[in-house]
Structures are given as C-alpha cells and as structure tokens.
C-alpha cells in the first residue's frame, strides 16, 4: 500500500505523546482521528479517545506508515515522539502487518500537559500532552511546571517567584546529559533518600508542588552521590575513602539525611573490577542499576526499598 503524505503538516513538539501529535495532525487536515489511523494500519480503540487519558502505540510497520503520512523520516519521528521508540513498539501480529492500539492507559510513563507557550511557538493550538517518565514536567524556558492533572482551571504553576527551582531543573537536565542513564538513577536515588520517613520531608505525590520543594535538595544529594559513585565504578573505592566521604555527607546534610545516604551507600558496594561503559563523562551502569528504561519513573529506578511516591488516590489531581 502506497502512503501519500498528508497535504498539511504540524510541527513536532519534543516529548509529545503520539496520541497528542496524531490528534493534532488529523485536525489540521480536517480528518477524524479514526480516519487518519486507517492509513496507519489495523487497530483497536475505545470510543471518543482523548489523548489526555491514553497513549497511542504501533508496531514497526505502523510507525513506517505514520512517518510516511508526515513526510518525515522514522529517525525524526523517534526523536520527537518517545512512544515511537523501538522499546515502545507493539509486537507484530500473525500477518506482520501494520497495527496500532489505544490502551486504556499508557503502558509506561505519564501523560503530562505540555507548556502552552512552547506549543504556541510550534504552531500548536489548544493543549498538547507529553509522555514523561514522571508525573510532572518543568519548562525552564518559560518557568512553568505542569503535571498529569487534567485540571483546566490551573493547568500550570508559575515558577517565576522561585528561580531556584528552575535553576535546579537546569542542573538536573545537564546532570543527566553529562552522565547518561546512570545520571537518571542517581537523581532517582536522591528522591528515594528524601522519601525516607526519618528525613521529615514530604514524599512525591502528597501535593502538586512537592517536586518543586524537593528538587533543589535532590540535586545537592545527587551531586554528593556522584563523587563516590565515580570511584566505586572505577574499582578504586576503599573503605577509608567511603568513610571519609560519609563524614562529609553528615557534615553537609545533617544526621537525618546523612543516615539515609549511608543506607543508600550499602546498596552500592565497592566493585572489585572497574565497570565497563562508554568513554567520556557518561557513567557506566552497574549493580544495583543495570538497566534503565526510557520511561522508568524515579519510583521504579531508585534502589531504596521504600516507596518514593505517596500511596494516595490521584496524587496529581
């Protein structure tokens, strides 16, 4: 089947959910979403699918067809829409043909409202939805925090009164860019450390603003962790060095947080041999973090044994 590129295109918004993008693409071309998806392949969906509640997935053949409809390459599609990544593809059916599915909820990650100012700059009208590993997103360009709440009355939190939070998010983005997937695990472990009841700070999900309160301290804790983790992964962390590092941690963070960081360090035992990995600034992955999924949340990535997310109904509204 030859797929013709749609006459009108819509610009990608980085991190957008596939369902949100396809909904915008269909509207731009005056088509019902179901009609557009007929060109993508065979599929199943609930009636009146709304991209704020569920995500669209497809197999490799369906992804090829969607790329053809947009006039973009598959590589560009994968970079812009996380749910078209190889790890998120549906398995091929018996016939191997193109298929798509709208499950009741995302298989991985959270649907989070995108920054309206970023969307407008890309020509998008109305709300767009991102697919994110965690239930919140901070736009450093416009100093706004959004989450997976469907509240249209207060769709975002203005961070202009809290520039230290925006600075911490910039630091987190650079931290992960520099260290790679291992950087994500250290950030998750820092959230995990602060989730321990002895620290006296709220856990994620207790209020919409909790990530904003925690993030600056999280980055300080993660920064302390990376210094000892580099030596551990290089196979040159001695007991004396670890004890000296713990003394610095207690002095910097106090007894409550220091004690929990010491508990964390026991999950990261010294390695007899250096861990392999990419050259450069990226840290290699090693026990207890040997796999990092692209849509794994901080609660799933952290190695601490307690819940990072508060167990309450609809924590983000």
GROMACS .gro file of C-alpha atoms in nm:
model
  317
    1UNK     CA    1   0.000   0.000   0.000
    2UNK     CA    2   0.143   0.335  -0.107
    3UNK     CA    3   0.105   0.605   0.159
    4UNK     CA    4   0.072   0.962   0.041
    5UNK     CA    5   0.199   1.241   0.263
    6UNK     CA    6  -0.084   1.445   0.411
    7UNK     CA    7  -0.120   1.788   0.250
    8UNK     CA    8  -0.090   1.982   0.577
    9UNK     CA    9   0.175   1.913   0.837
   10UNK     CA   10   0.212   2.003   1.205
   11UNK     CA   11   0.545   2.072   1.371
   12UNK     CA   12   0.680   1.832   1.627
   13UNK     CA   13   0.688   1.930   1.994
   14UNK     CA   14   0.973   1.750   2.170
   15UNK     CA   15   0.849   1.478   2.403
   16UNK     CA   16   0.489   1.490   2.280
   17UNK     CA   17   0.276   1.181   2.312
   18UNK     CA   18   0.199   1.005   1.985
   19UNK     CA   19  -0.173   1.032   2.058
   20UNK     CA   20  -0.149   1.407   2.107
   21UNK     CA   21   0.052   1.451   1.786
   22UNK     CA   22  -0.177   1.233   1.573
   23UNK     CA   23  -0.484   1.414   1.709
   24UNK     CA   24  -0.332   1.748   1.606
   25UNK     CA   25  -0.228   1.610   1.266
   26UNK     CA   26  -0.578   1.481   1.195
   27UNK     CA   27  -0.742   1.809   1.298
   28UNK     CA   28  -0.501   2.008   1.081
   29UNK     CA   29  -0.609   1.803   0.779
   30UNK     CA   30  -0.981   1.809   0.863
   31UNK     CA   31  -0.993   1.437   0.938
   32UNK     CA   32  -1.135   1.234   1.225
   33UNK     CA   33  -0.852   1.062   1.409
   34UNK     CA   34  -1.003   0.722   1.326
   35UNK     CA   35  -0.991   0.805   0.955
   36UNK     CA   36  -0.626   0.904   0.970
   37UNK     CA   37  -0.540   0.586   1.158
   38UNK     CA   38  -0.695   0.377   0.880
   39UNK     CA   39  -0.385   0.470   0.681
   40UNK     CA   40  -0.157   0.368   0.968
   41UNK     CA   41  -0.291   0.012   0.997
   42UNK     CA   42  -0.534  -0.211   1.181
   43UNK     CA   43  -0.624  -0.105   1.531
   44UNK     CA   44  -0.846  -0.108   1.832
   45UNK     CA   45  -0.957   0.185   2.044
   46UNK     CA   46  -1.221   0.292   2.289
   47UNK     CA   47  -1.482   0.533   2.160
   48UNK     CA   48  -1.406   0.904   2.193
   49UNK     CA   49  -1.038   0.852   2.268
   50UNK     CA   50  -0.888   1.158   2.436
   51UNK     CA   51  -0.507   1.195   2.426
   52UNK     CA   52  -0.505   1.341   2.776
   53UNK     CA   53  -0.600   0.998   2.913
   54UNK     CA   54  -0.426   0.740   2.695
   55UNK     CA   55  -0.136   0.695   2.456
   56UNK     CA   56  -0.119   0.560   2.102
   57UNK     CA   57   0.118   0.272   2.022
   58UNK     CA   58   0.203   0.095   1.698
   59UNK     CA   59   0.434  -0.169   1.559
   60UNK     CA   60   0.731  -0.102   1.332
   61UNK     CA   61   0.521  -0.125   1.016
   62UNK     CA   62   0.267   0.119   1.158
   63UNK     CA   63   0.546   0.356   1.253
   64UNK     CA   64   0.674   0.345   0.895
   65UNK     CA   65   0.330   0.443   0.770
   66UNK     CA   66   0.293   0.725   1.019
   67UNK     CA   67   0.633   0.859   0.912
   68UNK     CA   68   0.518   0.846   0.550
   69UNK     CA   69   0.198   1.035   0.636
   70UNK     CA   70   0.401   1.310   0.799
   71UNK     CA   71   0.665   1.324   0.527
   72UNK     CA   72   0.935   1.276   0.792
   73UNK     CA   73   1.187   1.000   0.842
   74UNK     CA   74   1.144   0.733   1.108
   75UNK     CA   75   1.453   0.863   1.289
   76UNK     CA   76   1.300   1.209   1.321
   77UNK     CA   77   0.975   1.056   1.443
   78UNK     CA   78   1.158   0.857   1.713
   79UNK     CA   79   1.348   1.162   1.834
   80UNK     CA   80   1.033   1.373   1.869
   81UNK     CA   81   0.776   1.118   1.990
   82UNK     CA   82   0.907   0.895   2.273
   83UNK     CA   83   0.635   0.632   2.231
   84UNK     CA   84   0.757   0.556   1.878
   85UNK     CA   85   1.095   0.443   2.017
   86UNK     CA   86   1.192   0.083   1.946
   87UNK     CA   87   1.135  -0.018   2.310
   88UNK     CA   88   0.773   0.101   2.292
   89UNK     CA   89   0.675  -0.073   1.967
   90UNK     CA   90   0.395  -0.329   1.963
   91UNK     CA   91   0.479  -0.683   1.865
   92UNK     CA   92   0.390  -0.785   1.511
   93UNK     CA   93   0.072  -0.983   1.468
   94UNK     CA   94   0.040  -1.313   1.289
   95UNK     CA   95   0.038  -1.144   0.949
   96UNK     CA   96   0.313  -0.896   1.030
   97UNK     CA   97   0.107  -0.606   0.900
   98UNK     CA   98   0.085  -0.255   1.046
   99UNK     CA   99  -0.113  -0.230   1.370
  100UNK     CA  100  -0.188   0.032   1.635
  101UNK     CA  101  -0.358   0.034   1.975
  102UNK     CA  102  -0.507   0.289   2.217
  103UNK     CA  103  -0.490   0.108   2.554
  104UNK     CA  104  -0.691   0.241   2.846
  105UNK     CA  105  -0.379   0.396   2.998
  106UNK     CA  106  -0.015   0.446   2.895
  107UNK     CA  107   0.193   0.130   2.911
  108UNK     CA  108   0.487   0.329   3.050
  109UNK     CA  109   0.527   0.685   3.175
  110UNK     CA  110   0.270   0.955   3.241
  111UNK     CA  111   0.070   1.189   3.020
  112UNK     CA  112   0.167   1.538   3.130
  113UNK     CA  113   0.031   1.866   2.998
  114UNK     CA  114   0.288   2.044   2.782
  115UNK     CA  115   0.386   2.408   2.816
  116UNK     CA  116   0.129   2.613   2.624
  117UNK     CA  117   0.390   2.876   2.533
  118UNK     CA  118   0.624   2.617   2.385
  119UNK     CA  119   0.332   2.464   2.197
  120UNK     CA  120   0.223   2.801   2.059
  121UNK     CA  121   0.578   2.866   1.938
  122UNK     CA  122   0.550   2.543   1.737
  123UNK     CA  123   0.214   2.647   1.592
  124UNK     CA  124   0.004   2.416   1.811
  125UNK     CA  125  -0.344   2.527   1.911
  126UNK     CA  126  -0.506   2.401   2.230
  127UNK     CA  127  -0.343   2.179   2.492
  128UNK     CA  128  -0.075   1.928   2.397
  129UNK     CA  129   0.023   1.626   2.603
  130UNK     CA  130   0.372   1.498   2.664
  131UNK     CA  131   0.467   1.144   2.759
  132UNK     CA  132   0.711   1.169   3.051
  133UNK     CA  133   0.882   0.924   3.288
  134UNK     CA  134   0.750   1.115   3.590
  135UNK     CA  135   0.414   1.283   3.661
  136UNK     CA  136   0.548   1.637   3.621
  137UNK     CA  137   0.742   1.849   3.373
  138UNK     CA  138   0.929   2.176   3.425
  139UNK     CA  139   0.973   2.411   3.130
  140UNK     CA  140   1.292   2.602   3.206
  141UNK     CA  141   1.240   2.837   2.912
  142UNK     CA  142   0.911   2.973   3.042
  143UNK     CA  143   0.948   2.888   3.415
  144UNK     CA  144   0.635   2.675   3.430
  145UNK     CA  145   0.564   2.342   3.595
  146UNK     CA  146   0.285   2.117   3.466
  147UNK     CA  147   0.179   1.771   3.570
  148UNK     CA  148  -0.063   1.492   3.486
  149UNK     CA  149  -0.357   1.669   3.643
  150UNK     CA  150  -0.645   1.728   3.398
  151UNK     CA  151  -0.740   2.046   3.582
  152UNK     CA  152  -0.808   2.312   3.316
  153UNK     CA  153  -0.859   2.583   3.578
  154UNK     CA  154  -0.494   2.576   3.687
  155UNK     CA  155  -0.306   2.397   3.409
  156UNK     CA  156   0.040   2.503   3.527
  157UNK     CA  157   0.231   2.652   3.820
  158UNK     CA  158   0.422   2.973   3.756
  159UNK     CA  159   0.780   2.933   3.876
  160UNK     CA  160   0.892   3.292   3.824
  161UNK     CA  161   0.872   3.353   4.204
  162UNK     CA  162   1.101   3.050   4.254
  163UNK     CA  163   1.403   3.085   4.024
  164UNK     CA  164   1.599   2.842   4.243
  165UNK     CA  165   1.365   2.563   4.125
  166UNK     CA  166   1.423   2.647   3.759
  167UNK     CA  167   1.798   2.655   3.827
  168UNK     CA  168   1.774   2.310   3.989
  169UNK     CA  169   1.588   2.174   3.685
  170UNK     CA  170   1.856   2.314   3.453
  171UNK     CA  171   2.112   2.143   3.672
  172UNK     CA  172   1.920   1.814   3.655
  173UNK     CA  173   1.897   1.825   3.275
  174UNK     CA  174   2.270   1.892   3.245
  175UNK     CA  175   2.347   1.625   3.507
  176UNK     CA  176   2.161   1.360   3.306
  177UNK     CA  177   2.304   1.482   2.974
  178UNK     CA  178   2.657   1.459   3.111
  179UNK     CA  179   2.629   1.129   3.299
  180UNK     CA  180   2.382   0.943   3.076
  181UNK     CA  181   2.131   0.687   3.209
  182UNK     CA  182   2.333   0.648   3.531
  183UNK     CA  183   2.260   1.014   3.598
  184UNK     CA  184   1.889   0.934   3.598
  185UNK     CA  185   1.943   0.660   3.855
  186UNK     CA  186   2.132   0.896   4.087
  187UNK     CA  187   1.857   1.156   4.065
  188UNK     CA  188   1.602   0.882   4.140
  189UNK     CA  189   1.810   0.761   4.434
  190UNK     CA  190   1.827   1.116   4.568
  191UNK     CA  191   1.447   1.135   4.556
  192UNK     CA  192   1.444   0.795   4.725
  193UNK     CA  193   1.671   0.910   5.006
  194UNK     CA  194   1.444   1.204   5.080
  195UNK     CA  195   1.139   0.976   5.077
  196UNK     CA  196   1.254   0.802   5.395
  197UNK     CA  197   1.031   0.896   5.687
  198UNK     CA  198   1.325   0.999   5.903
  199UNK     CA  199   1.410   1.295   5.677
  200UNK     CA  200   1.085   1.473   5.762
  201UNK     CA  201   1.019   1.595   5.406
  202UNK     CA  202   0.707   1.516   5.201
  203UNK     CA  203   0.704   1.232   4.953
  204UNK     CA  204   0.626   1.283   4.586
  205UNK     CA  205   0.255   1.294   4.519
  206UNK     CA  206   0.142   1.435   4.852
  207UNK     CA  207   0.088   1.773   4.684
  208UNK     CA  208   0.130   1.904   4.331
  209UNK     CA  209   0.411   2.132   4.446
  210UNK     CA  210   0.617   1.863   4.622
  211UNK     CA  211   0.858   1.809   4.329
  212UNK     CA  212   0.932   2.182   4.334
  213UNK     CA  213   1.011   2.174   4.704
  214UNK     CA  214   1.234   1.868   4.674
  215UNK     CA  215   1.425   1.929   4.350
  216UNK     CA  216   1.693   2.174   4.476
  217UNK     CA  217   1.785   1.939   4.763
  218UNK     CA  218   1.764   1.637   4.534
  219UNK     CA  219   2.034   1.785   4.310
  220UNK     CA  220   2.258   1.854   4.608
  221UNK     CA  221   2.221   1.494   4.725
  222UNK     CA  222   2.277   1.357   4.373
  223UNK     CA  223   2.587   1.574   4.343
  224UNK     CA  224   2.727   1.421   4.661
  225UNK     CA  225   2.644   1.072   4.539
  226UNK     CA  226   2.821   1.105   4.205
  227UNK     CA  227   3.157   1.177   4.365
  228UNK     CA  228   3.165   0.842   4.546
  229UNK     CA  229   2.992   0.657   4.260
  230UNK     CA  230   3.267   0.753   4.012
  231UNK     CA  231   3.530   0.599   4.241
  232UNK     CA  232   3.316   0.289   4.302
  233UNK     CA  233   3.258   0.226   3.931
  234UNK     CA  234   3.628   0.273   3.861
  235UNK     CA  235   3.702  -0.003   4.115
  236UNK     CA  236   3.906   0.224   4.342
  237UNK     CA  237   3.673   0.296   4.633
  238UNK     CA  238   3.843   0.189   4.956
  239UNK     CA  239   3.672   0.160   5.293
  240UNK     CA  240   3.873   0.456   5.421
  241UNK     CA  241   3.760   0.671   5.127
  242UNK     CA  242   3.399   0.568   5.180
  243UNK     CA  243   3.416   0.654   5.549
  244UNK     CA  244   3.574   0.990   5.472
  245UNK     CA  245   3.301   1.060   5.215
  246UNK     CA  246   3.029   0.968   5.467
  247UNK     CA  247   3.181   1.211   5.717
  248UNK     CA  248   3.150   1.488   5.456
  249UNK     CA  249   2.789   1.384   5.384
  250UNK     CA  250   2.690   1.401   5.752
  251UNK     CA  251   2.853   1.741   5.780
  252UNK     CA  252   2.676   1.877   5.474
  253UNK     CA  253   2.328   1.730   5.514
  254UNK     CA  254   2.295   1.664   5.886
  255UNK     CA  255   2.225   1.343   6.075
  256UNK     CA  256   1.878   1.262   5.936
  257UNK     CA  257   1.960   1.280   5.565
  258UNK     CA  258   2.317   1.159   5.620
  259UNK     CA  259   2.196   0.840   5.787
  260UNK     CA  260   1.972   0.758   5.490
  261UNK     CA  261   2.251   0.830   5.240
  262UNK     CA  262   2.465   0.584   5.437
  263UNK     CA  263   2.184   0.328   5.395
  264UNK     CA  264   2.186   0.405   5.022
  265UNK     CA  265   2.562   0.352   5.001
  266UNK     CA  266   2.520  -0.005   5.125
  267UNK     CA  267   2.318  -0.074   4.811
  268UNK     CA  268   2.621   0.043   4.609
  269UNK     CA  269   2.900  -0.184   4.737
  270UNK     CA  270   3.261  -0.142   4.621
  271UNK     CA  271   3.343  -0.323   4.296
  272UNK     CA  272   3.647  -0.545   4.272
  273UNK     CA  273   3.676  -0.476   3.898
  274UNK     CA  274   3.604  -0.150   3.714
  275UNK     CA  275   3.263  -0.136   3.548
  276UNK     CA  276   3.267  -0.111   3.171
  277UNK     CA  277   3.089   0.164   2.985
  278UNK     CA  278   3.115   0.443   2.733
  279UNK     CA  279   3.412   0.670   2.726
  280UNK     CA  280   3.376   1.031   2.823
  281UNK     CA  281   3.169   1.173   3.103
  282UNK     CA  282   2.895   0.906   3.097
  283UNK     CA  283   2.894   0.676   3.397
  284UNK     CA  284   2.866   0.303   3.325
  285UNK     CA  285   2.572   0.112   3.468
  286UNK     CA  286   2.647  -0.140   3.739
  287UNK     CA  287   2.474  -0.319   4.027
  288UNK     CA  288   2.221  -0.225   4.160
  289UNK     CA  289   2.130  -0.023   3.847
  290UNK     CA  290   2.200  -0.240   3.545
  291UNK     CA  291   1.902  -0.147   3.329
  292UNK     CA  292   1.739   0.193   3.280
  293UNK     CA  293   1.417   0.209   3.079
  294UNK     CA  294   1.349   0.527   2.886
  295UNK     CA  295   1.010   0.571   3.056
  296UNK     CA  296   1.106   0.437   3.400
  297UNK     CA  297   0.994   0.675   3.677
  298UNK     CA  298   1.203   0.778   3.976
  299UNK     CA  299   0.997   0.534   4.185
  300UNK     CA  300   1.095   0.250   3.950
  301UNK     CA  301   1.461   0.349   3.910
  302UNK     CA  302   1.562   0.403   4.270
  303UNK     CA  303   1.728   0.119   4.457
  304UNK     CA  304   1.595   0.219   4.800
  305UNK     CA  305   1.344  -0.027   4.949
  306UNK     CA  306   1.067   0.218   5.040
  307UNK     CA  307   0.801   0.387   4.828
  308UNK     CA  308   0.905   0.718   4.678
  309UNK     CA  309   0.553   0.803   4.564
  310UNK     CA  310   0.287   0.859   4.826
  311UNK     CA  311   0.012   0.599   4.812
  312UNK     CA  312  -0.292   0.822   4.782
  313UNK     CA  313  -0.568   0.842   4.523
  314UNK     CA  314  -0.484   1.059   4.222
  315UNK     CA  315  -0.183   1.232   4.381
  316UNK     CA  316  -0.155   1.487   4.100
  317UNK     CA  317  -0.519   1.586   4.074
   0.00000   0.00000   0.00000
